[in-house]
Amino acid sequence: MSHAELPEFHIVIPARYASQRFPKKLMADLGGKPVLQWGYELALNAGAKTVTIATDHEVIYQAAQSFGAPVVMTRDDHENGTERLAEVAEKMGWQQDEIIVNVQGDEPLLPVELIHSTVDALAQDTASEMATIACKIHDAEDFFNPNVVKVVCDEQGRALYFSRAPMPWDRNGFMDNATNESSLAEDFPAMRHIGLYVYRASLLAKYATLPMSPLEKWEKLEQLRFLHQGIKVQVAQASGLPPHGVDTQDDLDALRKHIASTR
């Protein structure tokens, strides 16, 4: 899909300095430049109307300026990246119908095609206020892993539910030996959620007024706040899982080896 076929969209990269699992990871060196700069450069390649880094920390702010990225200093009391996006959208004065993509700064090798597919999915579904993306699950270990978030969709491709639990359930196929299966049936509709979000500015404007849902509280999945409120979420389909982001030091080491091997 070419840039010309897509509607205009903005990319915002929420960038926290003090990540709980891996502090200062966005400033870690990856192939001669910080992880955050990789995220910014891939966002530029996506052909967005604007690309903005949003942070609440001076170190991130200075780093973004050093490699030429537009950066906005946001409040330091946001609970998540969506709230930070909402503040940026308000500060920028973006119109209600404008499309805003949340690109994580710790996913330096995210394929641009995923951004395009998700933007296109939202643009094609005027009834949905946000979109995300998923890919098929083939491996049973992933299906039963609570760290792999599953999504089931309706006939229009909109999310019915997100869960850490295995869903949908193959009643006859699983029975008691579910976890002994090494692979799933080829036509089994198990989908893995990929955490890339695209919003209409109008939804971000009202996000702060939406209370945490009971579902979100227990599943620890922020996107359930939207479904609980009846907000439609379109789900694009990816052909496969994108490269893993930087959550741990091991992730960073693996990416360093990968990048070194491709040079």
mmCIF file of C-alpha atoms in Angstrom:
data_model
loop_
_atom_site.group_PDB
_atom_site.id
_atom_site.type_symbol
_atom_site.label_atom_id
_atom_site.label_comp_id
_atom_site.label_asym_id
_atom_site.label_seq_id
_atom_site.Cartn_x
_atom_site.Cartn_y
_atom_site.Cartn_z
ATOM 1 C CA MET A 1 0.000 0.000 0.000
ATOM 2 C CA SER A 2 1.453 3.342 -1.047
ATOM 3 C CA HIS A 3 1.337 6.498 1.045
ATOM 4 C CA ALA A 4 -0.856 8.125 -1.594
ATOM 5 C CA GLU A 5 -3.646 5.579 -1.035
ATOM 6 C CA LEU A 6 -3.890 6.374 2.670
ATOM 7 C CA PRO A 7 -5.640 9.269 4.394
ATOM 8 C CA GLU A 8 -3.448 11.755 6.238
ATOM 9 C CA PHE A 9 -2.410 10.602 9.701
ATOM 10 C CA HIS A 10 -0.233 11.728 12.592
ATOM 11 C CA ILE A 11 2.166 9.541 14.573
ATOM 12 C CA VAL A 12 2.829 10.140 18.265
ATOM 13 C CA ILE A 13 5.539 8.189 20.102
ATOM 14 C CA PRO A 14 4.896 8.157 23.868
ATOM 15 C CA ALA A 15 8.328 7.919 25.497
ATOM 16 C CA ARG A 16 8.785 7.160 29.185
ATOM 17 C CA TYR A 17 12.261 7.365 30.693
ATOM 18 C CA ALA A 18 11.758 5.205 33.763
ATOM 19 C CA SER A 19 10.262 1.989 32.396
ATOM 20 C CA GLN A 20 9.516 -0.432 35.232
ATOM 21 C CA ARG A 21 10.920 -3.577 33.645
ATOM 22 C CA PHE A 22 13.878 -1.993 31.851
ATOM 23 C CA PRO A 23 14.722 1.541 33.047
ATOM 24 C CA LYS A 24 16.227 3.953 30.505
ATOM 25 C CA LYS A 25 15.764 1.426 27.676
ATOM 26 C CA LEU A 26 14.812 4.124 25.142
ATOM 27 C CA MET A 27 18.239 5.700 25.645
ATOM 28 C CA ALA A 28 20.101 2.389 25.283
ATOM 29 C CA ASP A 29 22.511 2.158 22.346
ATOM 30 C CA LEU A 30 21.332 0.054 19.418
ATOM 31 C CA GLY A 31 23.650 -0.028 16.433
ATOM 32 C CA GLY A 32 25.141 3.362 17.229
ATOM 33 C CA LYS A 33 21.990 5.310 18.090
ATOM 34 C CA PRO A 34 19.407 5.215 20.885
ATOM 35 C CA VAL A 35 16.442 2.830 20.659
ATOM 36 C CA LEU A 36 14.123 5.840 20.572
ATOM 37 C CA GLN A 37 15.771 7.201 17.426
ATOM 38 C CA TRP A 38 15.070 3.925 15.612
ATOM 39 C CA GLY A 39 11.396 4.293 16.494
ATOM 40 C CA TYR A 40 11.354 7.877 15.278
ATOM 41 C CA GLU A 41 13.023 7.013 11.970
ATOM 42 C CA LEU A 42 10.651 4.139 11.218
ATOM 43 C CA ALA A 43 7.751 6.513 11.940
ATOM 44 C CA LEU A 44 9.190 8.984 9.417
ATOM 45 C CA ASN A 45 9.321 6.204 6.825
ATOM 46 C CA ALA A 46 5.596 5.586 7.319
ATOM 47 C CA GLY A 47 4.771 8.844 5.556
ATOM 48 C CA ALA A 48 2.826 10.481 8.380
ATOM 49 C CA LYS A 49 1.781 14.120 8.154
ATOM 50 C CA THR A 50 3.581 14.719 11.460
ATOM 51 C CA VAL A 51 5.711 12.615 13.814
ATOM 52 C CA THR A 52 5.942 13.755 17.437
ATOM 53 C CA ILE A 53 7.697 12.302 20.470
ATOM 54 C CA ALA A 54 5.751 12.834 23.703
ATOM 55 C CA THR A 55 7.595 12.614 27.017
ATOM 56 C CA ASP A 56 7.558 13.860 30.599
ATOM 57 C CA HIS A 57 11.323 13.612 31.145
ATOM 58 C CA GLU A 58 14.058 16.102 30.324
ATOM 59 C CA VAL A 59 16.557 13.417 29.240
ATOM 60 C CA ILE A 60 14.157 12.096 26.576
ATOM 61 C CA TYR A 61 13.292 15.662 25.550
ATOM 62 C CA GLN A 62 16.935 16.596 25.028
ATOM 63 C CA ALA A 63 17.701 13.351 23.203
ATOM 64 C CA ALA A 64 14.787 13.858 20.799
ATOM 65 C CA GLN A 65 15.967 17.365 20.034
ATOM 66 C CA SER A 66 19.506 16.108 19.454
ATOM 67 C CA PHE A 67 18.413 13.900 16.536
ATOM 68 C CA GLY A 68 15.959 16.457 15.164
ATOM 69 C CA ALA A 69 12.648 15.030 16.315
ATOM 70 C CA PRO A 70 9.695 17.281 17.178
ATOM 71 C CA VAL A 71 9.031 16.678 20.884
ATOM 72 C CA VAL A 72 6.289 17.737 23.296
ATOM 73 C CA MET A 73 6.714 17.813 27.066
ATOM 74 C CA THR A 74 3.602 16.355 28.681
ATOM 75 C CA ARG A 75 2.315 16.092 32.235
ATOM 76 C CA ASP A 76 3.992 13.507 34.453
ATOM 77 C CA ASP A 77 0.800 12.068 35.969
ATOM 78 C CA HIS A 78 -0.462 10.086 32.965
ATOM 79 C CA GLU A 79 -1.352 6.466 33.698
ATOM 80 C CA ASN A 80 -0.628 5.234 30.171
ATOM 81 C CA GLY A 81 0.412 6.177 26.669
ATOM 82 C CA THR A 82 -3.165 6.816 25.520
ATOM 83 C CA GLU A 83 -3.552 9.654 28.020
ATOM 84 C CA ARG A 84 -0.257 11.112 26.802
ATOM 85 C CA LEU A 85 -1.531 10.916 23.201
ATOM 86 C CA ALA A 86 -4.710 12.722 24.193
ATOM 87 C CA GLU A 87 -2.718 15.596 25.697
ATOM 88 C CA VAL A 88 -0.599 15.917 22.538
ATOM 89 C CA ALA A 89 -3.687 15.889 20.285
ATOM 90 C CA GLU A 90 -5.208 18.677 22.360
ATOM 91 C CA LYS A 91 -2.012 20.747 22.349
ATOM 92 C CA MET A 92 -1.645 20.322 18.585
ATOM 93 C CA GLY A 93 -5.240 21.359 17.971
ATOM 94 C CA TRP A 94 -5.947 18.367 15.729
ATOM 95 C CA GLN A 95 -9.481 18.166 14.370
ATOM 96 C CA GLN A 96 -11.983 15.588 15.647
ATOM 97 C CA ASP A 97 -11.806 13.392 12.530
ATOM 98 C CA GLU A 98 -8.001 13.321 12.227
ATOM 99 C CA ILE A 99 -6.266 9.950 12.579
ATOM 100 C CA ILE A 100 -3.540 9.489 15.193
ATOM 101 C CA VAL A 101 -1.236 6.478 15.445
ATOM 102 C CA ASN A 102 0.374 5.403 18.714
ATOM 103 C CA VAL A 103 3.800 3.963 17.851
ATOM 104 C CA GLN A 104 5.766 2.545 20.766
ATOM 105 C CA GLY A 105 9.299 3.889 21.047
ATOM 106 C CA ASP A 106 10.599 0.487 22.135
ATOM 107 C CA GLU A 107 9.692 -1.305 18.873
ATOM 108 C CA PRO A 108 12.573 -0.240 16.620
ATOM 109 C CA LEU A 109 11.862 -2.782 13.869
ATOM 110 C CA LEU A 110 8.087 -2.452 13.614
ATOM 111 C CA PRO A 111 7.188 -2.959 9.919
ATOM 112 C CA VAL A 112 5.761 0.189 8.332
ATOM 113 C CA GLU A 113 3.202 -2.040 6.569
ATOM 114 C CA LEU A 114 1.504 -2.708 9.911
ATOM 115 C CA ILE A 115 1.025 1.022 10.466
ATOM 116 C CA HIS A 116 -0.440 1.404 6.971
ATOM 117 C CA SER A 117 -2.774 -1.593 7.368
ATOM 118 C CA THR A 118 -4.122 -0.310 10.676
ATOM 119 C CA VAL A 119 -4.628 3.242 9.413
ATOM 120 C CA ASP A 120 -6.414 1.875 6.351
ATOM 121 C CA ALA A 121 -8.634 -0.374 8.499
ATOM 122 C CA LEU A 122 -9.853 2.629 10.483
ATOM 123 C CA ALA A 123 -10.286 4.777 7.387
ATOM 124 C CA GLN A 124 -12.445 2.102 5.730
ATOM 125 C CA ASP A 125 -14.697 1.588 8.773
ATOM 126 C CA THR A 126 -16.391 4.893 9.551
ATOM 127 C CA ALA A 127 -18.390 3.359 12.420
ATOM 128 C CA SER A 128 -15.240 2.493 14.382
ATOM 129 C CA GLU A 129 -13.427 5.074 16.483
ATOM 130 C CA MET A 130 -10.157 3.178 16.721
ATOM 131 C CA ALA A 131 -8.290 0.302 15.097
ATOM 132 C CA THR A 132 -5.622 -2.195 16.008
ATOM 133 C CA ILE A 133 -4.053 -5.248 14.356
ATOM 134 C CA ALA A 134 -3.740 -8.991 14.931
ATOM 135 C CA CYS A 135 -2.211 -12.068 13.330
ATOM 136 C CA LYS A 136 -3.121 -15.741 13.292
ATOM 137 C CA ILE A 137 -1.900 -17.999 16.120
ATOM 138 C CA HIS A 138 -0.526 -21.339 14.919
ATOM 139 C CA ASP A 139 1.254 -22.573 18.041
ATOM 140 C CA ALA A 140 -0.687 -23.963 20.995
ATOM 141 C CA GLU A 141 1.969 -22.765 23.449
ATOM 142 C CA ASP A 142 1.256 -19.195 22.381
ATOM 143 C CA PHE A 143 -2.486 -19.798 22.537
ATOM 144 C CA PHE A 144 -2.331 -20.893 26.189
ATOM 145 C CA ASN A 145 0.273 -18.287 27.204
ATOM 146 C CA PRO A 146 -1.363 -15.499 29.282
ATOM 147 C CA ASN A 147 1.274 -13.031 28.058
ATOM 148 C CA VAL A 148 -0.041 -13.473 24.518
ATOM 149 C CA VAL A 149 -3.222 -11.414 24.215
ATOM 150 C CA LYS A 150 -5.987 -12.959 22.113
ATOM 151 C CA VAL A 151 -8.762 -11.202 20.220
ATOM 152 C CA VAL A 152 -11.986 -12.489 18.661
ATOM 153 C CA CYS A 153 -13.823 -10.460 16.012
ATOM 154 C CA ASP A 154 -17.275 -10.168 14.511
ATOM 155 C CA GLU A 155 -18.261 -10.433 10.860
ATOM 156 C CA GLN A 156 -17.221 -6.816 10.213
ATOM 157 C CA GLY A 157 -13.744 -7.447 11.614
ATOM 158 C CA ARG A 158 -14.465 -5.509 14.805
ATOM 159 C CA ALA A 159 -13.215 -6.756 18.162
ATOM 160 C CA LEU A 160 -15.708 -8.635 20.314
ATOM 161 C CA TYR A 161 -13.261 -9.185 23.175
ATOM 162 C CA PHE A 162 -9.571 -9.171 24.108
ATOM 163 C CA SER A 163 -8.263 -11.604 26.704
ATOM 164 C CA ARG A 164 -5.178 -13.220 28.160
ATOM 165 C CA ALA A 165 -7.200 -16.418 28.364
ATOM 166 C CA PRO A 166 -7.247 -18.876 25.444
ATOM 167 C CA MET A 167 -10.149 -17.960 23.191
ATOM 168 C CA PRO A 168 -12.111 -19.077 21.321
ATOM 169 C CA TRP A 169 -12.331 -22.501 22.912
ATOM 170 C CA ASP A 170 -12.312 -25.669 20.800
ATOM 171 C CA ARG A 171 -14.685 -27.697 22.961
ATOM 172 C CA ASN A 172 -14.297 -31.017 21.158
ATOM 173 C CA GLY A 173 -10.665 -30.620 20.142
ATOM 174 C CA PHE A 174 -9.117 -29.561 23.435
ATOM 175 C CA MET A 175 -10.938 -31.540 26.125
ATOM 176 C CA ASP A 176 -8.451 -32.543 28.856
ATOM 177 C CA ASN A 177 -5.279 -32.692 26.783
ATOM 178 C CA ALA A 178 -5.401 -29.101 25.559
ATOM 179 C CA THR A 179 -1.898 -28.107 26.598
ATOM 180 C CA ASN A 180 -0.405 -31.266 25.083
ATOM 181 C CA GLU A 181 -1.239 -30.137 21.557
ATOM 182 C CA SER A 182 1.805 -28.661 19.814
ATOM 183 C CA SER A 183 -0.153 -26.959 17.044
ATOM 184 C CA LEU A 184 -3.658 -25.736 16.378
ATOM 185 C CA ALA A 185 -5.977 -26.763 13.565
ATOM 186 C CA GLU A 186 -5.268 -24.718 10.431
ATOM 187 C CA ASP A 187 -8.811 -23.341 10.292
ATOM 188 C CA PHE A 188 -9.011 -22.597 14.032
ATOM 189 C CA PRO A 189 -9.747 -18.823 14.333
ATOM 190 C CA ALA A 190 -7.228 -17.958 17.056
ATOM 191 C CA MET A 191 -5.819 -14.433 16.663
ATOM 192 C CA ARG A 192 -2.953 -12.770 18.514
ATOM 193 C CA HIS A 193 -3.329 -9.077 19.265
ATOM 194 C CA ILE A 194 -0.436 -6.842 18.210
ATOM 195 C CA GLY A 195 -0.334 -3.709 20.374
ATOM 196 C CA LEU A 196 -0.486 -1.029 17.695
ATOM 197 C CA TYR A 197 -3.339 1.479 18.076
ATOM 198 C CA VAL A 198 -4.855 4.045 15.742
ATOM 199 C CA TYR A 199 -7.435 6.542 17.021
ATOM 200 C CA ARG A 200 -9.699 9.259 15.775
ATOM 201 C CA ALA A 201 -8.867 12.480 17.653
ATOM 202 C CA SER A 202 -12.485 12.656 18.861
ATOM 203 C CA LEU A 203 -12.017 9.432 20.841
ATOM 204 C CA LEU A 204 -8.786 10.617 22.443
ATOM 205 C CA ALA A 205 -10.569 13.794 23.533
ATOM 206 C CA LYS A 206 -13.065 11.805 25.602
ATOM 207 C CA TYR A 207 -10.705 9.029 26.756
ATOM 208 C CA ALA A 208 -9.861 10.708 30.067
ATOM 209 C CA THR A 209 -13.563 10.758 30.980
ATOM 210 C CA LEU A 210 -13.956 6.992 30.519
ATOM 211 C CA PRO A 211 -13.759 5.121 33.829
ATOM 212 C CA MET A 212 -11.661 1.983 34.158
ATOM 213 C CA SER A 213 -13.866 -1.005 33.377
ATOM 214 C CA PRO A 214 -14.082 -4.098 35.596
ATOM 215 C CA LEU A 215 -12.802 -6.118 32.633
ATOM 216 C CA GLU A 216 -9.731 -3.909 32.311
ATOM 217 C CA LYS A 217 -9.096 -4.133 36.041
ATOM 218 C CA TRP A 218 -8.867 -7.927 36.004
ATOM 219 C CA GLU A 219 -7.364 -8.607 32.572
ATOM 220 C CA LYS A 220 -4.923 -5.659 32.818
ATOM 221 C CA LEU A 221 -5.759 -4.768 29.208
ATOM 222 C CA GLU A 222 -6.373 -1.082 28.572
ATOM 223 C CA GLN A 223 -8.280 -1.663 25.317
ATOM 224 C CA LEU A 224 -11.148 -3.282 27.248
ATOM 225 C CA ARG A 225 -12.071 0.185 28.561
ATOM 226 C CA PHE A 226 -13.215 1.044 25.034
ATOM 227 C CA LEU A 227 -15.188 -2.150 24.424
ATOM 228 C CA HIS A 228 -16.896 -1.805 27.798
ATOM 229 C CA GLN A 229 -18.183 1.606 26.681
ATOM 230 C CA GLY A 230 -19.506 0.223 23.397
ATOM 231 C CA ILE A 231 -16.766 1.848 21.310
ATOM 232 C CA LYS A 232 -16.153 -0.072 18.089
ATOM 233 C CA VAL A 233 -12.599 -1.258 17.452
ATOM 234 C CA GLN A 234 -11.686 -2.403 13.926
ATOM 235 C CA VAL A 235 -8.996 -5.108 13.748
ATOM 236 C CA ALA A 236 -6.648 -5.245 10.748
ATOM 237 C CA GLN A 237 -5.052 -8.554 9.786
ATOM 238 C CA ALA A 238 -1.260 -8.965 9.642
ATOM 239 C CA SER A 239 0.403 -11.816 7.787
ATOM 240 C CA GLY A 240 2.668 -12.576 10.726
ATOM 241 C CA LEU A 241 4.109 -11.424 14.023
ATOM 242 C CA PRO A 242 6.415 -8.363 13.840
ATOM 243 C CA PRO A 243 9.929 -8.457 15.369
ATOM 244 C CA HIS A 244 9.939 -8.356 19.165
ATOM 245 C CA GLY A 245 10.386 -4.992 20.873
ATOM 246 C CA VAL A 246 12.726 -4.053 23.710
ATOM 247 C CA ASP A 247 11.170 -5.105 27.015
ATOM 248 C CA THR A 248 14.275 -6.559 28.660
ATOM 249 C CA GLN A 249 18.070 -6.467 28.425
ATOM 250 C CA ASP A 250 17.918 -9.842 26.652
ATOM 251 C CA ASP A 251 15.637 -8.316 24.004
ATOM 252 C CA LEU A 252 18.130 -5.506 23.474
ATOM 253 C CA ASP A 253 21.048 -7.945 23.197
ATOM 254 C CA ALA A 254 19.135 -10.014 20.618
ATOM 255 C CA LEU A 255 18.333 -6.927 18.542
ATOM 256 C CA ARG A 256 21.951 -5.800 18.682
ATOM 257 C CA LYS A 257 23.052 -9.173 17.280
ATOM 258 C CA HIS A 258 20.349 -9.046 14.599
ATOM 259 C CA ILE A 259 21.338 -5.565 13.438
ATOM 260 C CA ALA A 260 25.041 -6.416 13.477
ATOM 261 C CA SER A 261 24.369 -9.496 11.326
ATOM 262 C CA THR A 262 22.511 -7.483 8.679
ATOM 263 C CA ARG A 263 25.297 -4.942 8.171
#
